[in-house]
Amino acid sequence: AAEAAAAASELQLEEDGEHILDLPAAWVKPLRLPRYAIRDGLGLDEDDSFGQREIRSLCTETRWAPRAHPRGVVCRVVRYADDARLCEEEVVEHFADREDGLFLRVRRPAEGVTEEHFLPGREDGLRSLVETFGLERDTRFFASARTDALVRRLEVFGRKISEWYDGEATPDRLEFRSVTFLGKESVVRQAGLFPADPTAAITTGDPVPADLMVTSVTPTLAATGGVYVIRKMAEKFARNPALPAHRDVAKLKFLLLTQEIEARYHTAEGRVVPNTRLYKSRRAATTDVSEASAEGHLDVTMLTEDSFSPVATPYEKEVDFRNAVLEQKRCFEMLKQTYKGCTEVLMGTREAEEAAPRLVEDAFAEASRRVREGVALEDKDDGDDGSATRRVDYLAPFLVDVPDPYNMDEQTALKVQMKCEKALRRRHIDRMDIIQRHLQAEQEALQRRQREFSRTRGDGSEEAEAEFQKAISDHMFRIGVLRARATRQEQVMMEKLQELMATFRADNRLSAIYEGKASAAAGRR
């Protein structure tokens, strides 16, 4: 029994936390190895630092922890075309925490193709960028993030530029725009087509027909690789329900070399053949088509015609032609703006982002950066008396004429306090006046409805009685809500005034008021 009692007491002591032997503390300090110290000490480059590589027969896969790679790479898969793993067929890189939103890049060196995909949130709305070196560049955007509703832009270097838009988001319902080039301006001039020469040839070696002579008014457009002579431009538009089909343009084609404009209209419901007109200037080849008019210098040819649609009058043809000329000028200007925004600005931005990639900095990265820079990790003192003043200075509008706001005498501080309190009262009084005006208007409407019903009550119909009761109930409900708002506004004003007085007492700049009151009270004692 004694042994059992001793064992029970010992067990109780162990449960109470006594006689428990803890491991002694180590006499050495804990070992801390920051990532940047390991990379700098071992001389690892950015591609090998903290990466776990797995080698297979025809590919290698390397993984990094988030933020371990200076470019934000978290995974890289390299596929090879040979067993010796010397010829790279495809390189796929996944990114994380990039400020530019890049999360995937695919490179195929043999084809010269580079694909980049981005997350939403960029200022330019870039979604993906696919470029084939020396051949084309395909750029896609988030249409909702752009003011021009541009969805896609495909540039075939030196040949054609195509742009797709969200037709529901553009004011003119534009869905597609393209420009086709004849060749570089320098090549065209060298071929003798400035001025026109029917025997000359372009880079293709084919003779240029006499009706395709480049005139002095043929516009040129700066694109990737140089300045090119425009052969034609085209635009497509979505259907506008507000216009009849025979007046709603579906496609405009501007043939700049022959000075022609082809306009195709939408097909009416149940019809197969649309109306298509061709405007051609009969002036000299050096004359712009915009200078032609219906005074004998313009030929209008119906290429296709819907026999069921109304016949257009000469005036309507003249109006449509002038609108097409204005659209041609606008199309040319928009092409220049799009090139500047999508090629010069966008590609310049991408080059700068790739030259110095930045990662989104979290709390741990900021602490690591401060340690490397030798900056002490200090917590911000939110309890400082001037912190609220630095964030939102409620006295700023009333301290304009005060030379030194932190050394005000009692009279100046009292004036500032009174101005601030008066402004607060005025704001709440204005709100109460608005509520009172609405309340008075509802009461007058109720009285007016009662008088009208009193005059017309002789018919005695149940429908009129029910309608009157419903109207009275609605008026009384709104009146009750407005009265409750007025009462609540008075309570809010009193609460705000009490909070403002407490803020006054806690503000060091107004301490002269309360120090003077305290000294006066002490003198009276």
XYZ file of C-alpha atoms in Angstrom:
525
model
C 0.000 0.000 0.000
C 2.837 2.378 0.831
C 4.547 1.666 -2.479
C 1.279 2.297 -4.361
C 0.783 5.607 -2.562
C 4.360 6.672 -3.387
C 3.878 5.790 -7.094
C 0.601 7.716 -7.180
C 2.201 10.789 -5.602
C 5.102 10.608 -8.068
C 2.696 10.332 -10.994
C 0.768 13.316 -9.673
C 3.955 15.367 -9.487
C 4.787 14.485 -13.083
C 1.322 15.557 -14.176
C 1.758 18.834 -12.314
C 4.913 19.543 -14.318
C 7.575 18.778 -11.754
C 10.537 16.413 -12.053
C 10.478 16.716 -15.862
C 13.967 16.818 -17.346
C 14.155 19.171 -20.366
C 16.965 19.036 -22.869
C 19.613 21.644 -22.119
C 19.949 24.576 -24.504
C 22.720 24.378 -27.076
C 25.789 26.463 -26.305
C 26.113 27.502 -29.988
C 23.923 30.045 -31.745
C 21.379 28.817 -34.308
C 22.788 28.633 -37.798
C 21.116 31.029 -40.283
C 21.971 30.910 -43.979
C 20.105 33.412 -46.129
C 19.545 32.491 -49.749
C 21.550 35.384 -51.163
C 24.530 34.420 -48.930
C 24.545 30.858 -50.305
C 24.298 32.060 -53.901
C 27.027 34.671 -53.479
C 29.307 32.371 -51.486
C 29.108 29.401 -53.846
C 29.223 31.528 -56.999
C 25.992 30.128 -58.418
C 24.392 31.900 -61.365
C 20.734 32.735 -61.627
C 19.909 29.631 -63.659
C 21.411 27.146 -61.165
C 20.704 28.769 -57.803
C 18.306 26.739 -55.653
C 17.089 24.710 -58.585
C 16.235 21.017 -58.462
C 17.052 19.462 -61.818
C 15.729 16.185 -63.134
C 17.274 14.748 -66.307
C 15.361 12.394 -68.585
C 16.130 10.868 -71.962
C 15.006 13.752 -74.206
C 14.274 16.537 -71.720
C 15.372 18.160 -68.492
C 13.120 19.672 -65.858
C 14.336 22.229 -63.338
C 12.197 23.557 -60.499
C 12.741 26.510 -58.175
C 10.999 27.535 -55.025
C 8.859 30.662 -55.394
C 11.031 33.797 -55.441
C 14.241 31.788 -55.456
C 14.982 32.646 -59.088
C 15.736 36.350 -59.710
C 13.559 36.303 -62.858
C 10.645 34.617 -61.131
C 11.042 31.236 -62.876
C 9.489 28.359 -60.939
C 9.784 25.627 -63.575
C 11.746 25.163 -66.797
C 11.301 22.182 -69.106
C 13.746 21.785 -71.999
C 12.940 19.273 -74.741
C 15.760 18.141 -77.005
C 15.738 16.855 -80.557
C 18.657 14.445 -80.079
C 19.721 11.902 -77.496
C 22.872 13.859 -76.693
C 20.682 16.756 -75.512
C 22.555 19.331 -77.546
C 19.827 20.670 -79.846
C 16.969 22.357 -77.967
C 13.608 21.733 -79.587
C 11.371 23.560 -77.100
C 11.896 25.476 -73.862
C 8.887 26.007 -71.572
C 9.243 28.370 -68.599
C 6.664 29.022 -65.901
C 6.868 32.237 -63.866
C 5.337 33.462 -60.612
C 5.090 36.807 -58.815
C 6.238 38.871 -61.796
C 5.267 42.545 -61.770
C 4.734 42.490 -65.532
C 2.222 39.627 -65.194
C 4.251 37.111 -67.236
C 3.395 33.543 -66.224
C 4.361 31.408 -69.244
C 6.981 31.559 -71.992
C 7.475 28.993 -74.742
C 10.493 29.163 -77.074
C 11.142 27.011 -80.122
C 14.636 27.997 -81.273
C 14.598 25.966 -84.499
C 11.456 27.750 -85.697
C 12.383 31.125 -84.211
C 9.068 31.264 -82.316
C 8.652 32.878 -78.894
C 5.334 32.800 -77.030
C 4.618 34.878 -73.925
C 1.395 34.798 -71.902
C 0.381 37.366 -69.287
C -2.108 37.624 -66.457
C -4.817 40.316 -66.389
C -3.915 43.622 -64.768
C -1.390 45.189 -67.143
C -1.964 48.812 -68.129
C -1.704 48.006 -71.835
C -4.078 45.029 -71.524
C -1.548 42.624 -73.072
C -2.717 39.008 -73.020
C -0.229 37.122 -75.181
C 2.625 37.852 -77.551
C 3.717 35.355 -80.201
C 6.579 36.364 -82.470
C 8.212 34.423 -85.283
C 11.588 35.983 -85.809
C 11.697 37.920 -89.059
C 8.228 36.784 -90.192
C 5.307 37.908 -88.027
C 4.168 39.127 -84.622
C 0.784 38.116 -83.174
C -0.358 40.241 -80.224
C -3.543 39.582 -78.269
C -5.169 41.824 -75.668
C -7.844 41.805 -73.008
C -10.458 43.879 -74.859
C -12.146 45.014 -71.639
C -8.863 46.555 -70.446
C -8.397 48.768 -73.521
C -10.280 51.896 -74.539
C -10.114 51.007 -78.250
C -11.483 47.441 -77.667
C -8.556 45.928 -79.607
C -8.576 42.126 -79.320
C -5.817 40.992 -81.651
C -3.150 42.478 -83.905
C -1.303 40.336 -86.443
C 1.605 41.892 -88.301
C 3.197 39.964 -91.152
C 6.399 41.918 -91.564
C 6.501 43.842 -94.813
C 3.274 42.368 -96.165
C 0.145 42.959 -94.091
C -1.194 44.175 -90.752
C -4.554 42.873 -89.466
C -6.450 44.063 -86.393
C -9.516 42.536 -84.738
C -11.836 44.511 -82.444
C -14.785 43.816 -80.194
C -17.591 45.162 -82.385
C -19.998 45.503 -79.471
C -17.600 47.802 -77.575
C -16.533 50.157 -80.396
C -18.734 53.205 -81.133
C -18.764 52.552 -84.906
C -19.111 48.737 -84.487
C -15.707 48.163 -86.079
C -14.721 44.486 -86.079
C -11.722 44.264 -88.393
C -9.125 46.514 -89.992
C -6.238 45.595 -92.286
C -3.586 47.206 -94.451
C -1.684 45.512 -97.284
C 1.701 46.795 -98.428
C 3.122 47.000 -101.926
C 6.705 47.053 -100.713
C 9.264 49.197 -98.968
C 9.310 52.824 -100.029
C 13.025 52.652 -100.796
C 12.517 49.561 -102.965
C 9.586 51.155 -104.761
C 11.592 54.290 -105.474
C 14.548 52.215 -106.636
C 12.219 50.321 -108.972
C 11.223 53.614 -110.573
C 7.624 53.730 -109.393
C 8.047 57.251 -108.002
C 6.916 58.581 -110.509
C 4.926 55.796 -112.135
C 6.710 53.550 -114.591
C 4.695 50.710 -116.184
C 7.811 48.771 -117.173
C 9.257 48.649 -113.668
C 8.863 45.743 -111.267
C 8.619 45.295 -107.537
C 10.640 42.887 -105.444
C 8.542 39.998 -106.741
C 9.866 40.579 -110.251
C 6.379 40.830 -111.773
C 5.636 43.820 -114.028
C 3.287 46.357 -112.475
C 0.142 47.081 -114.503
C -0.366 50.623 -115.711
C -3.412 51.117 -113.481
C -1.391 50.258 -110.348
C 1.007 53.154 -110.493
C 2.153 54.655 -107.203
C 1.109 58.305 -107.201
C 2.483 61.218 -105.255
C -0.501 61.076 -102.902
C -0.173 57.364 -102.083
C 0.341 57.220 -98.292
C 3.146 55.310 -96.650
C 3.117 53.670 -93.232
C 5.966 53.030 -90.837
C 6.007 49.393 -89.772
C 8.477 46.827 -88.477
C 11.447 46.865 -90.813
C 10.980 50.249 -92.464
C 8.492 52.492 -94.263
C 6.140 50.752 -96.687
C 3.870 51.895 -99.509
C 0.247 51.011 -98.850
C -1.517 49.014 -101.540
C -4.957 48.800 -99.942
C -6.803 49.128 -96.625
C -9.983 47.427 -95.491
C -12.477 47.681 -92.630
C -15.370 45.463 -91.552
C -18.292 46.523 -89.382
C -20.922 44.666 -87.377
C -24.618 45.052 -88.114
C -26.249 48.202 -86.768
C -29.933 47.483 -86.016
C -30.756 51.195 -86.100
C -30.060 51.410 -89.855
C -31.629 49.525 -92.767
C -29.412 46.906 -94.354
C -28.988 48.797 -97.645
C -27.622 51.822 -95.693
C -25.480 49.918 -93.160
C -21.897 49.438 -94.397
C -20.470 45.955 -93.837
C -17.048 46.387 -95.449
C -14.991 49.224 -96.901
C -12.045 48.516 -99.177
C -9.704 51.384 -100.069
C -7.614 50.650 -103.173
C -5.078 53.439 -102.942
C -3.062 52.608 -106.053
C -6.073 52.716 -108.378
C -7.831 55.485 -106.392
C -10.942 53.381 -105.837
C -13.223 52.746 -102.870
C -15.372 49.634 -102.683
C -18.300 49.702 -100.258
C -20.264 46.549 -99.463
C -23.443 46.823 -97.397
C -25.075 44.319 -95.098
C -27.473 41.765 -96.489
C -31.096 42.228 -95.513
C -32.897 39.466 -93.668
C -33.971 36.784 -96.094
C -31.705 38.125 -98.862
C -28.575 36.590 -100.356
C -27.030 39.309 -102.533
C -25.758 42.506 -100.852
C -25.378 45.946 -102.399
C -21.790 46.650 -103.442
C -20.653 49.951 -104.942
C -17.340 50.921 -106.500
C -16.324 54.595 -106.448
C -13.628 55.499 -108.988
C -12.118 58.889 -109.808
C -11.848 59.840 -113.496
C -9.237 62.527 -112.884
C -5.520 62.189 -113.457
C -3.627 59.510 -111.609
C -1.938 62.118 -109.418
C -5.290 63.267 -108.026
C -6.580 61.939 -104.756
C -9.938 60.206 -104.862
C -11.144 62.533 -102.097
C -10.979 65.432 -104.566
C -13.539 63.776 -106.824
C -17.214 64.567 -106.466
C -20.469 63.978 -108.210
C -19.749 66.830 -110.644
C -18.648 64.473 -113.378
C -15.354 63.353 -111.827
C -16.720 60.295 -109.996
C -17.948 57.001 -111.431
C -20.229 54.862 -109.253
C -20.480 51.245 -110.372
C -22.824 48.691 -108.785
C -20.828 45.479 -108.546
C -23.680 43.549 -106.911
C -27.209 44.766 -106.278
C -30.150 43.575 -104.240
C -33.125 44.036 -106.535
C -35.493 44.222 -103.555
C -33.729 47.135 -101.830
C -34.635 50.773 -102.617
C -32.600 52.434 -105.364
C -30.127 54.954 -103.940
C -30.521 58.546 -105.094
C -27.537 60.568 -106.384
C -27.572 62.546 -103.157
C -27.336 59.351 -101.059
C -24.458 58.130 -103.211
C -22.678 61.456 -102.735
C -23.167 61.275 -98.960
C -21.972 57.665 -98.809
C -18.924 58.515 -100.885
C -17.906 61.436 -98.686
C -18.402 59.304 -95.568
C -16.180 56.644 -97.127
C -13.474 59.223 -97.851
C -13.578 60.432 -94.245
C -13.405 56.835 -93.053
C -10.367 56.273 -95.288
C -8.496 59.137 -93.645
C -9.574 57.957 -90.196
C -8.458 54.396 -90.986
C -5.008 55.619 -91.990
C -4.632 57.702 -88.813
C -5.798 54.841 -86.595
C -3.297 52.498 -88.219
C -0.488 54.910 -87.378
C -1.680 55.258 -83.769
C -2.029 51.494 -83.337
C 1.469 50.910 -84.685
C 2.888 53.454 -82.274
C 1.016 51.980 -79.309
C 1.423 48.282 -80.084
C 4.875 48.216 -81.625
C 6.957 51.146 -80.446
C 5.557 51.612 -76.926
C 4.632 47.998 -76.178
C 7.812 46.425 -77.481
C 9.895 49.104 -75.782
C 8.112 48.312 -72.525
C 8.709 44.592 -72.933
C 12.407 45.124 -73.601
C 12.715 47.207 -70.434
C 10.801 44.610 -68.399
C 13.014 41.781 -69.611
C 16.201 43.777 -69.143
C 15.439 44.266 -65.449
C 12.610 41.916 -64.351
C 11.011 42.765 -61.029
C 9.091 40.529 -58.665
C 6.145 41.466 -56.516
C 7.690 42.127 -53.125
C 6.034 40.555 -50.084
C 6.853 41.078 -46.406
C 9.566 38.409 -46.344
C 11.232 39.734 -49.486
C 11.167 43.255 -48.058
C 12.785 42.056 -44.839
C 15.477 40.220 -46.807
C 16.141 43.290 -48.934
C 16.474 45.474 -45.832
C 18.961 43.064 -44.297
C 21.089 43.095 -47.442
C 20.934 46.889 -47.611
C 21.786 47.218 -43.920
C 18.508 48.948 -43.024
C 17.193 48.252 -39.538
C 13.859 46.457 -39.337
C 11.779 48.907 -37.338
C 8.058 48.711 -36.839
C 6.049 51.761 -37.707
C 4.859 53.603 -34.625
C 1.139 53.930 -35.168
C 0.706 55.417 -31.706
C 2.598 58.598 -32.515
C 0.624 61.746 -31.803
C 1.317 63.098 -35.244
C 0.565 59.898 -37.170
C -3.129 60.698 -37.577
C -2.203 64.198 -38.641
C 0.177 62.850 -41.265
C -2.434 60.475 -42.664
C -5.448 62.849 -42.714
C -4.884 66.393 -41.493
C -8.390 67.499 -40.595
C -7.111 70.994 -39.686
C -5.275 71.613 -42.974
C -8.033 73.787 -44.559
C -8.080 76.007 -41.473
C -4.313 76.422 -41.056
C -3.664 78.204 -44.347
C -3.164 81.605 -42.704
C -1.298 80.272 -39.650
C 2.489 80.756 -39.902
C 3.468 78.022 -37.438
C 0.669 75.491 -36.790
C 2.660 73.726 -34.046
C 3.269 76.900 -32.014
C -0.109 78.654 -31.908
C -1.181 80.922 -29.074
C -4.484 80.471 -27.315
C -6.450 82.970 -29.443
C -5.230 81.544 -32.758
C -5.843 77.966 -31.672
C -9.349 78.916 -30.505
C -10.159 80.502 -33.875
C -8.951 77.406 -35.733
C -11.005 75.149 -33.470
C -14.140 77.244 -33.955
C -13.744 77.241 -37.753
C -13.364 73.467 -37.809
C -16.353 72.928 -35.550
C -18.461 75.354 -37.600
C -17.593 73.549 -40.828
C -18.664 70.212 -39.327
C -21.950 71.672 -38.130
C -22.581 73.242 -41.526
C -22.106 69.922 -43.350
C -24.593 68.131 -41.121
C -27.067 71.020 -41.217
C -26.980 70.963 -45.016
C -27.774 67.256 -44.979
C -30.628 67.857 -42.552
C -31.977 70.629 -44.806
C -32.006 68.242 -47.750
C -33.941 65.670 -45.723
C -36.388 68.348 -44.553
C -37.020 69.494 -48.122
C -37.802 65.935 -49.196
C -40.044 65.507 -46.157
C -41.935 68.714 -46.910
C -42.382 67.682 -50.551
C -43.846 64.312 -49.487
C -46.223 65.979 -47.049
C -47.437 68.401 -49.724
C -47.914 65.523 -52.163
C -49.959 63.674 -49.534
C -52.198 66.695 -48.916
C -52.638 67.262 -52.644
C -53.644 63.623 -53.156
C -56.174 63.866 -50.333
C -57.747 67.002 -51.824
C -57.993 65.425 -55.269
C -59.673 62.345 -53.837
C -62.117 64.505 -51.887
C -63.221 66.227 -55.106
C -63.653 63.015 -57.114
C -65.018 60.761 -54.381
C -68.557 60.936 -55.766
C -68.073 58.029 -58.179
C -67.668 55.623 -55.218
C -65.765 52.956 -57.198
C -63.823 50.345 -55.262
C -60.831 50.588 -57.615
C -60.445 54.318 -56.916
C -60.737 53.702 -53.172
C -58.115 50.965 -53.256
C -55.750 53.078 -55.359
C -56.161 55.998 -52.969
C -55.434 53.835 -49.937
C -52.319 52.409 -51.603
C -51.069 55.904 -52.512
C -51.685 57.131 -48.952
C -49.793 54.117 -47.582
C -46.820 54.803 -49.868
C -46.705 58.482 -48.888
C -46.886 57.644 -45.179
C -44.117 55.077 -45.569
C -41.794 57.593 -47.249
C -42.663 60.244 -44.685
C -41.821 57.832 -41.869
C -38.481 56.961 -43.481
C -37.557 60.624 -43.933
C -38.482 61.446 -40.326
C -36.325 58.560 -39.093
C -33.451 59.832 -41.262
C -33.832 63.334 -39.827
C -33.727 61.993 -36.275
C -30.745 59.805 -37.084
C -28.921 62.729 -38.684
C -29.307 64.774 -35.481
C -27.862 61.909 -33.449
C -24.974 61.499 -35.899
C -24.206 65.222 -35.691
C -24.000 65.081 -31.896
C -21.777 61.976 -32.007
C -19.462 63.576 -34.582
C -19.211 66.733 -32.487
C -18.230 64.693 -29.432
C -15.586 62.817 -31.446
C -14.287 66.107 -32.819
C -13.980 67.594 -29.330
C -12.033 64.526 -28.206
C -9.763 64.936 -31.243
C -9.231 68.594 -30.318
C -8.122 67.645 -26.825
C -5.693 65.013 -28.168
C -4.174 67.320 -30.798
C -0.915 68.901 -29.601
C -1.383 71.872 -31.914
C -4.462 72.988 -29.918
C -2.932 72.362 -26.510
C -2.725 76.107 -25.809
C -6.527 76.228 -25.428
C -6.757 73.546 -22.780
C -3.563 74.588 -20.988
C -5.003 78.083 -20.637
C -8.296 76.711 -19.313
C -6.450 74.496 -16.830
C -4.341 77.391 -15.531
C -7.431 79.598 -15.186
C -9.258 76.903 -13.216
C -6.220 76.453 -10.939
C -6.144 80.198 -10.296
C -9.781 80.242 -9.254
C -9.091 77.518 -6.721
